[in-house]
Amino acid sequence: MLTIPFIRANSEITIQGLTKKHVANASEIVGQLIAMDDQRKSLLQQAESALETSNAAAKEIGSLMQSGQKELAEGKRAETAALKGTIKEKEEAAKAAEKQMLDLLVTLPNLPHSSVPEGKTAEENEVVLTWGSLPKMQADAQPHWDLIKKYDIIDFDLGNKITGAGFPVYKGKGARLQRALINFFLDEAIKVGYYEIQPPILINEDSGFGTGQLPDKEGQMYVTKEEGLFLIPTAEVPITNLYRDVIVNEKELPIKNVGHTPCFRREAGSWGAHVRGLNRLHQFDKIEIVQIHKPETSYQALEEMSLHVQGLLQKLDLHYRVLRLCGGDMGFASALTYDMEVWSGAQNRWLEVSSVSNFETFQANRLKLRTKVDGKSILCHTLNGSALALPRIVAALLENNQGPDGIKIPEILVPYTGFTHIN
RNA sequence: AGAGGGGUGUCCGAGUGGUUUAAGGAGCACGCUUGGAAAGCGUGUGUAGGUCUCAAGCUUACCGAGGGUUCGAAUCCCUUCCCCUCUACCA
């Protein structure tokens, strides 16, 4: 969430940024917000000055009563009783004005970083770099949805039976490959200083709000019926929310956390060839890295996180590219996002496997995540990224590494899997 | 899940309607003291909002959260969350 003081002080920048993110009528909205805030302030002042009078009178009544001056006290009492109505009325009006302002403020996305390219759709994302080369595929190369059947390692039919579409069952070497990847990704993160967290995978409403899933995107999350808890769409939510309502000691920054969780996404309304097989699931595993920084170091951290993710892809020897997302394709809360895409040899297209973002103070403002610099409390910057999401990595590994002997496991994973081929 | 007890500042802890502008202690910071340190003494010590050119000052809210009663609420009432003890259940 953007802050009102920032918007007031930088209304032109705000309007430009919102426009880059394709918010319609940015200029009007900013004007409205400032007007609402003015109204809020004025009502609050009225309420507070009435309260001040009333507080003073109440105190006076107290001392009059103690000194036995009953009649004087009674007079005062009548006087302040009359104020009650005004106070309540003004307080309620101020609260209503604030709510109106917040309701609007909460709908505004974060402002994009200056390096974010203009553009509306994924086609306008900027390719930052491409690593590796196209895998050499055999003539009769099969897409992963055929390979998983051929080797009987991932079973969608069984998943359909016990849950529904998009909930595959991993079996045998398929299950072991999952476990190998999870451990590999966690170990790599721990090696470079991340602290491992195993969070709950159900979250409450406050947490959903803190990282920006609520109030807008509840349709994308599963909810429990009795408690109204949400199944997490990503470990970002519980791990970042660990720091909700926290003033972090400056010395503890930067914070670097990593966690593995299953992730749940309803993805209502998406079907078609592009979502076949492992390309899009309702439940999948992901290793998430989260960092919390002082503002001046956050962009350096973003680059470091991007390099970490790229390192993983390089170790798995996957042909990949890095995109800098354009204003229209970026997430709601992000100021700058890099997407990593791996080449899928049999589908002949790029698959998104990671998204690394700097949210600057956008999440921190909702979370009330602050630190103190020179005695003043300031909002922290939050960042996160997938390192990595499993299903599409598995899809690419299966497709790109298929051969006459079966599917070859990358060297680096063999100690984790305990086998060299799926056959 | 049932019964009972409890949630107060960075921490411990007093406080059941009016000098509580939250006692007292610990911690922390600064100062005095000292050859240096400890002890001792003194001063300060939260968050958010408003006012203000800045600072200071003034002011409002915050004793788990939300609402209510009252001229006045940490204190009384209602709702709710969390913790502890016992019982029940359970991996």
Short mmCIF file of C-alpha atoms (C1' of nucleotides) in Angstrom, two decimals:
data_model
loop_
_atom_site.label_atom_id
_atom_site.label_comp_id
_atom_site.label_asym_id
_atom_site.label_seq_id
_atom_site.Cartn_x
_atom_site.Cartn_y
_atom_site.Cartn_z
CA MET A 1 0.00 0.00 0.00
CA LEU A 2 1.29 3.44 -0.87
CA THR A 3 1.56 5.93 1.96
CA ILE A 4 -0.49 9.10 2.07
CA PRO A 5 2.45 11.32 3.07
CA PHE A 6 4.34 10.04 0.02
CA ILE A 7 1.41 10.66 -2.29
CA ARG A 8 0.91 14.15 -0.91
CA ALA A 9 4.57 15.03 -1.33
CA ASN A 10 4.99 13.34 -4.73
CA SER A 11 1.65 13.50 -6.46
CA GLU A 12 3.14 13.88 -9.97
CA ILE A 13 5.46 10.90 -9.52
CA THR A 14 2.56 8.88 -8.15
CA ILE A 15 0.37 9.69 -11.13
CA GLN A 16 3.14 8.80 -13.60
CA GLY A 17 3.88 5.54 -11.82
CA LEU A 18 0.26 4.48 -11.62
CA THR A 19 -0.17 5.29 -15.30
CA LYS A 20 2.80 3.10 -16.17
CA LYS A 21 1.00 0.32 -14.31
CA HIS A 22 -2.08 1.07 -16.42
CA VAL A 23 -4.31 2.42 -13.69
CA ALA A 24 -7.08 4.39 -15.35
CA ASN A 25 -7.72 7.96 -14.11
CA ALA A 26 -4.63 8.02 -11.93
CA SER A 27 -4.71 11.77 -11.71
CA GLU A 28 -8.32 11.88 -10.50
CA ILE A 29 -7.70 9.15 -7.96
CA VAL A 30 -4.72 10.96 -6.47
CA GLY A 31 -6.78 14.14 -6.22
CA GLN A 32 -9.56 12.25 -4.48
CA LEU A 33 -7.17 10.66 -2.02
CA ILE A 34 -5.71 13.99 -1.00
CA ALA A 35 -9.17 15.51 -0.61
CA MET A 36 -10.29 12.57 1.52
CA ASP A 37 -7.22 12.92 3.67
CA ASP A 38 -7.86 16.63 4.13
CA GLN A 39 -11.37 15.85 5.25
CA ARG A 40 -10.14 13.17 7.61
CA LYS A 41 -7.66 15.55 9.20
CA SER A 42 -10.16 18.31 9.66
CA LEU A 43 -12.76 16.03 11.25
CA LEU A 44 -10.13 14.50 13.47
CA GLN A 45 -9.06 17.90 14.67
CA GLN A 46 -12.62 18.83 15.55
CA ALA A 47 -13.12 15.58 17.43
CA GLU A 48 -9.86 15.98 19.30
CA SER A 49 -10.45 19.53 20.39
CA ALA A 50 -13.88 18.57 21.73
CA LEU A 51 -12.27 15.64 23.51
CA GLU A 52 -9.68 17.91 25.02
CA THR A 53 -12.37 20.12 26.52
CA SER A 54 -14.26 17.15 27.82
CA ASN A 55 -11.17 15.51 29.31
CA ALA A 56 -10.27 18.69 31.16
CA ALA A 57 -13.80 19.00 32.54
CA ALA A 58 -13.87 15.38 33.66
CA LYS A 59 -10.68 15.91 35.57
CA GLU A 60 -12.10 18.98 37.21
CA ILE A 61 -15.22 17.09 38.25
CA GLY A 62 -12.96 14.55 39.87
CA SER A 63 -11.24 17.07 42.08
CA LEU A 64 -14.48 18.94 42.86
CA MET A 65 -16.07 15.69 44.00
CA GLN A 66 -13.12 14.92 46.22
CA SER A 67 -13.20 18.32 47.86
CA GLY A 68 -16.94 17.89 48.43
CA GLN A 69 -18.16 20.64 46.09
CA LYS A 70 -21.08 18.60 44.84
CA GLU A 71 -23.13 21.38 43.21
CA LEU A 72 -20.26 22.70 41.13
CA ALA A 73 -19.46 19.20 40.00
CA GLU A 74 -23.03 18.61 38.95
CA GLY A 75 -22.94 21.76 36.85
CA LYS A 76 -19.81 20.66 35.08
CA ARG A 77 -21.26 17.26 34.54
CA ALA A 78 -24.21 18.66 32.62
CA GLU A 79 -21.82 20.74 30.55
CA THR A 80 -19.66 17.83 29.42
CA ALA A 81 -22.62 15.55 28.90
CA ALA A 82 -23.68 17.91 26.15
CA LEU A 83 -20.32 17.48 24.42
CA LYS A 84 -20.66 13.73 24.20
CA GLY A 85 -22.84 13.81 21.13
CA THR A 86 -20.50 16.10 19.22
CA ILE A 87 -17.47 14.01 20.05
CA LYS A 88 -19.07 10.80 18.96
CA GLU A 89 -20.39 12.31 15.78
CA LYS A 90 -17.04 13.83 14.76
CA GLU A 91 -15.12 10.71 15.66
CA GLU A 92 -17.40 8.56 13.60
CA ALA A 93 -17.20 10.94 10.67
CA ALA A 94 -13.40 10.98 10.87
CA LYS A 95 -13.31 7.22 11.01
CA ALA A 96 -15.64 6.97 8.03
CA ALA A 97 -13.48 9.41 6.05
CA GLU A 98 -10.40 7.39 6.89
CA LYS A 99 -12.04 4.15 5.85
CA GLN A 100 -13.17 5.65 2.58
CA MET A 101 -9.63 6.83 1.94
CA LEU A 102 -8.08 3.47 2.84
CA ASP A 103 -10.57 1.57 0.72
CA LEU A 104 -9.41 3.55 -2.28
CA LEU A 105 -5.74 3.52 -1.32
CA VAL A 106 -5.74 -0.25 -0.99
CA THR A 107 -6.85 -0.67 -4.60
CA LEU A 108 -3.77 1.13 -5.92
CA PRO A 109 -0.80 -0.97 -7.06
CA ASN A 110 2.78 -0.20 -6.16
CA LEU A 111 4.69 2.31 -8.26
CA PRO A 112 7.14 0.77 -10.72
CA HIS A 113 10.89 1.33 -10.48
CA SER A 114 12.30 3.70 -13.09
CA SER A 115 13.92 0.81 -14.97
CA VAL A 116 10.57 -0.90 -15.58
CA PRO A 117 9.80 -0.85 -19.30
CA GLU A 118 6.58 0.62 -20.64
CA GLY A 119 4.16 -1.96 -21.93
CA LYS A 120 0.91 -3.71 -21.38
CA THR A 121 1.38 -7.41 -22.07
CA ALA A 122 3.94 -10.17 -21.62
CA GLU A 123 5.20 -9.54 -25.17
CA GLU A 124 6.56 -6.20 -24.03
CA ASN A 125 8.71 -7.60 -21.24
CA GLU A 126 12.39 -6.91 -21.71
CA VAL A 127 14.72 -9.88 -22.18
CA VAL A 128 17.66 -9.08 -19.91
CA LEU A 129 19.77 -12.09 -20.76
CA THR A 130 19.66 -15.63 -22.10
CA TRP A 131 21.88 -18.39 -20.74
CA GLY A 132 22.87 -21.68 -22.36
CA SER A 133 21.65 -23.01 -25.65
CA LEU A 134 18.76 -25.01 -27.00
CA PRO A 135 18.94 -28.61 -25.81
CA LYS A 136 19.60 -31.17 -28.54
CA MET A 137 16.39 -33.11 -28.78
CA GLN A 138 15.93 -36.51 -30.32
CA ALA A 139 13.56 -36.69 -33.27
CA ASP A 140 10.71 -38.31 -31.41
CA ALA A 141 11.00 -36.20 -28.25
CA GLN A 142 7.91 -36.37 -26.10
CA PRO A 143 6.27 -33.69 -23.94
CA HIS A 144 6.45 -34.32 -20.20
CA TRP A 145 2.80 -35.35 -19.92
CA ASP A 146 3.61 -38.36 -22.07
CA LEU A 147 6.91 -39.06 -20.32
CA ILE A 148 5.34 -39.18 -16.86
CA LYS A 149 2.95 -41.85 -18.11
CA LYS A 150 5.65 -43.76 -19.93
CA TYR A 151 7.76 -44.01 -16.76
CA ASP A 152 4.78 -44.00 -14.39
CA ILE A 153 6.18 -41.30 -12.09
CA ILE A 154 3.39 -38.73 -11.88
CA ASP A 155 -0.26 -39.76 -11.94
CA PHE A 156 -2.97 -37.24 -12.75
CA ASP A 157 -5.75 -39.83 -12.85
CA LEU A 158 -5.10 -40.89 -9.29
CA GLY A 159 -5.05 -37.24 -8.27
CA ASN A 160 -8.38 -36.74 -10.01
CA LYS A 161 -9.82 -39.61 -8.06
CA ILE A 162 -8.75 -38.51 -4.62
CA THR A 163 -8.96 -34.73 -5.03
CA GLY A 164 -9.58 -33.31 -8.48
CA ALA A 165 -7.87 -31.84 -11.53
CA GLY A 166 -4.53 -30.18 -10.86
CA PHE A 167 -3.59 -32.32 -7.88
CA PRO A 168 -1.14 -34.90 -9.21
CA VAL A 169 0.18 -37.90 -7.31
CA TYR A 170 3.96 -38.29 -7.47
CA LYS A 171 5.11 -41.91 -7.38
CA GLY A 172 8.38 -43.81 -7.04
CA LYS A 173 11.22 -41.96 -8.75
CA GLY A 174 8.81 -39.10 -9.42
CA ALA A 175 8.28 -38.63 -5.69
CA ARG A 176 11.99 -39.02 -4.98
CA LEU A 177 12.84 -36.42 -7.61
CA GLN A 178 10.51 -33.98 -5.85
CA ARG A 179 12.22 -34.62 -2.53
CA ALA A 180 15.65 -34.30 -4.14
CA LEU A 181 14.83 -30.94 -5.69
CA ILE A 182 13.37 -29.60 -2.44
CA ASN A 183 16.47 -30.56 -0.49
CA PHE A 184 18.81 -29.30 -3.18
CA PHE A 185 17.11 -25.90 -3.37
CA LEU A 186 16.98 -25.52 0.40
CA ASP A 187 20.63 -26.52 0.82
CA GLU A 188 21.77 -24.08 -1.86
CA ALA A 189 19.92 -21.23 -0.15
CA ILE A 190 21.27 -22.13 3.28
CA LYS A 191 24.79 -22.19 1.83
CA VAL A 192 24.52 -18.52 0.90
CA GLY A 193 23.17 -17.42 4.25
CA TYR A 194 19.43 -17.95 4.22
CA TYR A 195 17.75 -19.04 7.46
CA GLU A 196 15.29 -21.89 7.06
CA ILE A 197 11.68 -21.43 8.15
CA GLN A 198 8.91 -23.98 8.10
CA PRO A 199 5.73 -21.91 8.36
CA PRO A 200 2.07 -22.87 8.63
CA ILE A 201 0.42 -23.36 5.27
CA LEU A 202 -2.89 -21.89 6.37
CA ILE A 203 -3.04 -18.18 7.07
CA ASN A 204 -5.56 -15.75 8.53
CA GLU A 205 -7.06 -12.69 6.96
CA ASP A 206 -4.58 -10.23 8.46
CA SER A 207 -1.71 -12.11 6.87
CA GLY A 208 -3.45 -12.17 3.50
CA PHE A 209 -3.82 -8.42 3.76
CA GLY A 210 -0.23 -7.90 4.85
CA THR A 211 1.32 -9.24 1.68
CA GLY A 212 -1.38 -7.98 -0.67
CA GLN A 213 -3.45 -11.08 -1.49
CA LEU A 214 -6.44 -9.53 0.25
CA PRO A 215 -8.80 -7.78 -0.09
CA ASP A 216 -8.65 -8.29 -3.81
CA LYS A 217 -7.57 -11.78 -4.70
CA GLU A 218 -9.40 -14.03 -2.29
CA GLY A 219 -10.90 -15.79 -5.30
CA GLN A 220 -7.49 -17.24 -6.06
CA MET A 221 -7.08 -18.88 -2.68
CA TYR A 222 -8.73 -21.90 -1.09
CA VAL A 223 -10.56 -21.14 2.15
CA THR A 224 -11.49 -23.44 5.04
CA LYS A 225 -15.18 -23.45 5.72
CA GLU A 226 -15.34 -23.33 9.50
CA GLU A 227 -12.41 -21.07 10.36
CA GLY A 228 -12.15 -18.91 7.26
CA LEU A 229 -8.43 -19.61 6.96
CA PHE A 230 -6.73 -19.46 3.58
CA LEU A 231 -4.42 -22.07 2.10
CA ILE A 232 -1.26 -20.23 1.15
CA PRO A 233 -0.66 -19.46 -2.53
CA THR A 234 3.06 -19.09 -1.72
CA ALA A 235 5.36 -19.26 1.31
CA GLU A 236 5.91 -15.54 0.80
CA VAL A 237 2.70 -14.94 2.74
CA PRO A 238 3.48 -16.66 6.06
CA ILE A 239 7.22 -15.93 5.95
CA THR A 240 6.86 -12.23 5.24
CA ASN A 241 4.06 -11.97 7.79
CA LEU A 242 6.40 -13.21 10.50
CA TYR A 243 7.45 -9.57 10.56
CA ARG A 244 4.00 -8.02 10.65
CA ASP A 245 3.80 -5.35 13.37
CA VAL A 246 7.48 -5.65 14.09
CA ILE A 247 10.10 -2.96 14.54
CA VAL A 248 13.24 -4.80 13.50
CA ASN A 249 16.50 -3.87 15.16
CA GLU A 250 18.69 -2.22 12.54
CA LYS A 251 21.51 -4.61 13.44
CA GLU A 252 19.41 -7.61 12.45
CA LEU A 253 19.05 -6.40 8.87
CA PRO A 254 19.19 -7.72 6.28
CA ILE A 255 16.96 -10.67 7.13
CA LYS A 256 17.24 -13.60 4.71
CA ASN A 257 14.73 -16.42 5.09
CA VAL A 258 14.02 -19.49 2.99
CA GLY A 259 11.19 -21.94 3.27
CA HIS A 260 9.69 -24.85 1.43
CA THR A 261 5.92 -25.24 1.36
CA PRO A 262 3.25 -26.65 -0.83
CA CYS A 263 1.38 -23.84 -2.57
CA PHE A 264 -2.31 -23.81 -3.43
CA ARG A 265 -3.89 -21.84 -6.23
CA ARG A 266 -7.43 -22.07 -7.47
CA GLU A 267 -6.47 -20.55 -10.83
CA ALA A 268 -10.15 -20.37 -11.58
CA GLY A 269 -10.94 -20.23 -15.24
CA SER A 270 -7.69 -21.35 -16.86
CA TRP A 271 -7.76 -24.25 -19.28
CA GLY A 272 -6.13 -25.14 -22.57
CA ALA A 273 -2.93 -26.52 -24.03
CA HIS A 274 -0.69 -24.16 -22.08
CA VAL A 275 -1.90 -25.53 -18.78
CA ARG A 276 -1.48 -29.17 -19.66
CA GLY A 277 0.44 -31.54 -17.43
CA LEU A 278 2.68 -29.84 -14.93
CA ASN A 279 2.40 -26.43 -16.53
CA ARG A 280 -0.28 -25.26 -14.14
CA LEU A 281 -1.40 -27.01 -10.97
CA HIS A 282 -3.66 -26.32 -8.02
CA GLN A 283 -1.07 -27.71 -5.63
CA PHE A 284 2.67 -27.56 -6.14
CA ASP A 285 5.87 -27.30 -4.15
CA LYS A 286 7.99 -24.21 -4.05
CA ILE A 287 11.07 -23.00 -2.22
CA GLU A 288 10.74 -19.30 -1.49
CA ILE A 289 13.41 -16.81 -0.51
CA VAL A 290 12.40 -13.69 1.38
CA GLN A 291 14.60 -10.75 2.32
CA ILE A 292 14.01 -7.68 4.46
CA HIS A 293 16.27 -4.69 3.94
CA LYS A 294 16.87 -1.08 4.67
CA PRO A 295 15.82 0.95 1.63
CA GLU A 296 19.33 1.71 0.44
CA THR A 297 20.37 -1.94 0.03
CA SER A 298 17.22 -3.48 -1.42
CA TYR A 299 18.06 -3.20 -5.11
CA GLN A 300 21.48 -4.70 -4.59
CA ALA A 301 19.67 -7.56 -2.82
CA LEU A 302 17.30 -7.98 -5.74
CA GLU A 303 20.24 -8.50 -8.09
CA GLU A 304 21.79 -10.95 -5.65
CA MET A 305 18.55 -12.92 -5.46
CA SER A 306 18.29 -12.99 -9.24
CA LEU A 307 21.84 -14.34 -9.44
CA HIS A 308 21.08 -16.98 -6.84
CA VAL A 309 18.12 -18.24 -8.83
CA GLN A 310 20.16 -18.20 -12.03
CA GLY A 311 22.87 -20.18 -10.27
CA LEU A 312 20.35 -22.92 -9.51
CA LEU A 313 19.26 -23.08 -13.13
CA GLN A 314 22.87 -23.20 -14.28
CA LYS A 315 23.67 -26.03 -11.90
CA LEU A 316 20.72 -27.93 -13.33
CA ASP A 317 22.03 -27.05 -16.80
CA LEU A 318 18.74 -25.61 -17.96
CA HIS A 319 18.62 -23.15 -20.86
CA TYR A 320 16.96 -20.04 -19.42
CA ARG A 321 16.31 -16.36 -19.90
CA VAL A 322 15.68 -13.48 -17.54
CA LEU A 323 12.92 -10.97 -18.17
CA ARG A 324 12.37 -7.57 -16.70
CA LEU A 325 8.60 -7.31 -16.54
CA CYS A 326 6.88 -4.34 -18.11
CA GLY A 327 4.45 -2.11 -16.23
CA GLY A 328 1.38 -3.96 -17.42
CA ASP A 329 2.62 -7.47 -16.68
CA MET A 330 4.00 -6.81 -13.21
CA GLY A 331 2.35 -7.90 -10.02
CA PHE A 332 0.18 -5.58 -7.97
CA ALA A 333 2.62 -5.11 -5.09
CA SER A 334 5.91 -5.11 -6.98
CA ALA A 335 8.20 -2.22 -7.89
CA LEU A 336 10.53 -4.33 -10.03
CA THR A 337 10.21 -7.97 -11.04
CA TYR A 338 12.52 -10.36 -12.84
CA ASP A 339 10.99 -13.51 -14.22
CA MET A 340 13.15 -16.54 -14.98
CA GLU A 341 11.96 -18.82 -17.75
CA VAL A 342 13.38 -22.19 -18.72
CA TRP A 343 13.23 -23.70 -22.16
CA SER A 344 10.91 -26.62 -22.53
CA GLY A 345 12.45 -28.79 -25.25
CA ALA A 346 9.36 -30.72 -26.30
CA GLN A 347 6.77 -27.97 -25.89
CA ASN A 348 9.13 -25.57 -27.69
CA ARG A 349 8.40 -22.68 -25.43
CA TRP A 350 9.60 -20.84 -22.36
CA LEU A 351 8.14 -21.77 -18.96
CA GLU A 352 8.16 -19.34 -16.07
CA VAL A 353 9.85 -20.96 -13.09
CA SER A 354 10.69 -18.02 -10.86
CA SER A 355 9.65 -14.49 -10.16
CA VAL A 356 11.92 -12.28 -8.08
CA SER A 357 10.57 -8.95 -6.88
CA ASN A 358 11.35 -5.91 -4.82
CA PHE A 359 8.23 -4.56 -3.15
CA GLU A 360 10.03 -1.62 -1.60
CA THR A 361 7.80 -0.30 1.22
CA PHE A 362 4.52 -1.46 -0.33
CA GLN A 363 4.13 -4.60 1.74
CA ALA A 364 5.96 -3.14 4.73
CA ASN A 365 3.41 -0.36 4.96
CA ARG A 366 0.58 -2.86 5.21
CA LEU A 367 2.59 -5.06 7.54
CA LYS A 368 3.78 -2.15 9.69
CA LEU A 369 7.26 -3.61 9.31
CA ARG A 370 9.71 -0.96 10.37
CA THR A 371 13.22 -0.36 11.58
CA LYS A 372 14.82 2.56 13.36
CA VAL A 373 17.40 4.75 11.72
CA ASP A 374 18.77 7.61 13.81
CA GLY A 375 15.93 7.21 16.27
CA LYS A 376 13.26 7.52 13.61
CA SER A 377 11.15 4.59 12.51
CA ILE A 378 11.06 3.97 8.78
CA LEU A 379 9.43 1.29 6.66
CA CYS A 380 11.64 -1.58 5.55
CA HIS A 381 11.86 -2.92 2.02
CA THR A 382 10.66 -6.48 1.42
CA LEU A 383 11.75 -8.78 -1.40
CA ASN A 384 11.00 -12.31 -2.39
CA GLY A 385 11.55 -14.83 -5.10
CA SER A 386 10.99 -18.43 -6.03
CA ALA A 387 14.12 -20.50 -5.72
CA LEU A 388 12.51 -22.47 -7.20
CA ALA A 389 9.02 -23.71 -8.04
CA LEU A 390 9.12 -27.43 -8.80
CA PRO A 391 6.61 -28.49 -11.45
CA ARG A 392 7.93 -26.63 -14.46
CA ILE A 393 11.51 -27.43 -13.48
CA VAL A 394 10.48 -31.08 -13.47
CA ALA A 395 8.75 -30.63 -16.83
CA ALA A 396 11.86 -29.10 -18.37
CA LEU A 397 14.21 -31.68 -16.82
CA LEU A 398 12.08 -34.54 -18.11
CA GLU A 399 11.71 -33.15 -21.59
CA ASN A 400 15.22 -31.78 -22.12
CA ASN A 401 17.05 -34.78 -20.67
CA GLN A 402 15.14 -37.59 -22.33
CA GLY A 403 17.15 -40.10 -24.33
CA PRO A 404 17.35 -43.76 -25.32
CA ASP A 405 18.39 -44.74 -21.74
CA GLY A 406 15.52 -42.86 -20.21
CA ILE A 407 15.69 -39.51 -18.47
CA LYS A 408 19.12 -38.47 -17.27
CA ILE A 409 19.26 -36.79 -13.85
CA PRO A 410 21.62 -33.76 -13.69
CA GLU A 411 24.92 -34.63 -11.95
CA ILE A 412 24.32 -32.26 -9.09
CA LEU A 413 21.03 -33.92 -8.18
CA VAL A 414 22.29 -37.51 -8.16
CA PRO A 415 23.47 -37.38 -4.53
CA TYR A 416 19.97 -36.24 -3.66
CA THR A 417 17.99 -38.67 -5.82
CA GLY A 418 20.19 -41.72 -5.37
CA PHE A 419 19.67 -42.66 -9.02
CA THR A 420 21.08 -41.43 -12.35
CA HIS A 421 18.21 -42.21 -14.69
CA ILE A 422 14.47 -42.52 -14.73
CA ASN A 423 13.74 -45.51 -16.96
"C1'" A B 1 -13.95 -30.07 23.51
"C1'" G B 2 -15.52 -29.01 29.06
"C1'" A B 3 -14.28 -26.34 33.83
"C1'" G B 4 -11.28 -22.72 36.13
"C1'" G B 5 -7.41 -18.85 36.01
"C1'" G B 6 -4.98 -15.06 33.24
"C1'" G B 7 -3.27 -11.26 29.15
"C1'" U B 8 -0.62 -4.11 31.92
"C1'" G B 9 5.40 -0.24 28.78
"C1'" U B 10 11.83 -3.53 26.28
"C1'" C B 11 11.19 -7.21 30.53
"C1'" C B 12 9.20 -8.34 35.57
"C1'" G B 13 5.26 -6.42 38.18
"C1'" A B 14 1.41 -3.06 41.28
"C1'" G B 15 -3.09 -1.34 40.22
"C1'" U B 16 -11.41 -3.35 40.90
"C1'" G B 17 -14.40 4.01 38.72
"C1'" G B 18 -11.59 10.33 39.82
"C1'" U B 19 -3.58 13.61 41.89
"C1'" U B 20 -2.55 6.81 37.36
"C1'" U B 21 -0.12 12.81 33.92
"C1'" A B 22 0.28 3.88 34.48
"C1'" A B 23 3.43 2.81 41.27
"C1'" G B 24 7.89 -0.01 42.02
"C1'" G B 25 11.94 -2.85 40.12
"C1'" A B 26 15.16 -4.54 36.15
"C1'" G B 27 17.26 -3.37 31.53
"C1'" C B 28 19.03 0.34 28.20
"C1'" A B 29 21.08 5.51 27.10
"C1'" C B 30 23.44 9.85 28.85
"C1'" G B 31 25.70 12.55 32.87
"C1'" C B 32 28.10 12.94 37.80
"C1'" U B 33 31.55 10.21 40.67
"C1'" U B 34 36.51 7.12 39.71
"C1'" G B 35 43.43 6.24 38.03
"C1'" G B 36 40.02 2.66 35.36
"C1'" A B 37 35.79 -0.29 36.30
"C1'" A B 38 31.90 -1.80 39.55
"C1'" A B 39 28.77 0.19 43.06
"C1'" G B 40 26.30 4.68 44.08
"C1'" C B 41 23.70 9.17 42.61
"C1'" G B 42 21.00 12.07 38.85
"C1'" U B 43 18.36 12.51 34.21
"C1'" G B 44 16.00 10.22 30.27
"C1'" U B 45 13.68 5.92 28.07
"C1'" G B 46 7.28 3.27 23.64
"C1'" U B 47 3.93 3.45 19.10
"C1'" A B 48 0.66 6.03 15.87
"C1'" G B 49 -2.03 10.49 14.51
"C1'" G B 50 -2.89 15.94 14.66
"C1'" U B 51 -0.81 21.02 15.19
"C1'" C B 52 3.91 23.44 13.84
"C1'" U B 53 8.68 26.16 8.34
"C1'" C B 54 12.15 22.70 11.45
"C1'" A B 55 12.92 21.48 16.39
"C1'" A B 56 10.77 22.16 20.97
"C1'" G B 57 6.12 22.42 22.78
"C1'" C B 58 0.99 21.43 22.86
"C1'" U B 59 -2.70 17.73 21.88
"C1'" U B 60 -5.48 12.82 20.75
"C1'" A B 61 -5.46 7.54 20.89
"C1'" C B 62 -3.17 3.00 22.64
"C1'" C B 63 -3.05 -1.60 29.53
"C1'" G B 64 -4.54 -8.59 23.85
"C1'" A B 65 -8.55 -6.89 19.99
"C1'" G B 66 -13.51 -4.75 19.05
"C1'" G B 67 -17.91 -2.58 21.06
"C1'" G B 68 -20.84 -0.60 25.36
"C1'" U B 69 -22.03 2.00 30.29
"C1'" U B 70 -20.24 6.84 32.59
"C1'" C B 71 -18.96 13.74 33.17
"C1'" G B 72 -14.69 10.27 33.80
"C1'" A B 73 -12.63 3.17 32.44
"C1'" A B 74 -6.37 -0.56 32.83
"C1'" U B 75 -10.48 -1.00 36.49
"C1'" C B 76 -17.64 -2.28 35.30
"C1'" C B 77 -20.62 -4.93 31.09
"C1'" C B 78 -20.82 -7.59 26.16
"C1'" U B 79 -18.28 -9.99 22.01
"C1'" U B 80 -13.80 -12.09 20.37
"C1'" C B 81 -8.57 -13.84 20.09
"C1'" C B 82 -4.54 -15.85 22.65
"C1'" C B 83 -1.95 -18.16 26.97
"C1'" C B 84 -1.83 -21.28 31.53
"C1'" U B 85 -3.90 -25.35 34.87
"C1'" C B 86 -7.08 -29.59 35.34
"C1'" U B 87 -10.24 -33.06 32.72
"C1'" A B 88 -11.33 -35.41 27.98
"C1'" C B 89 -9.19 -36.74 23.24
"C1'" C B 90 -5.00 -37.56 20.12
"C1'" A B 91 -0.03 -38.24 16.13
#
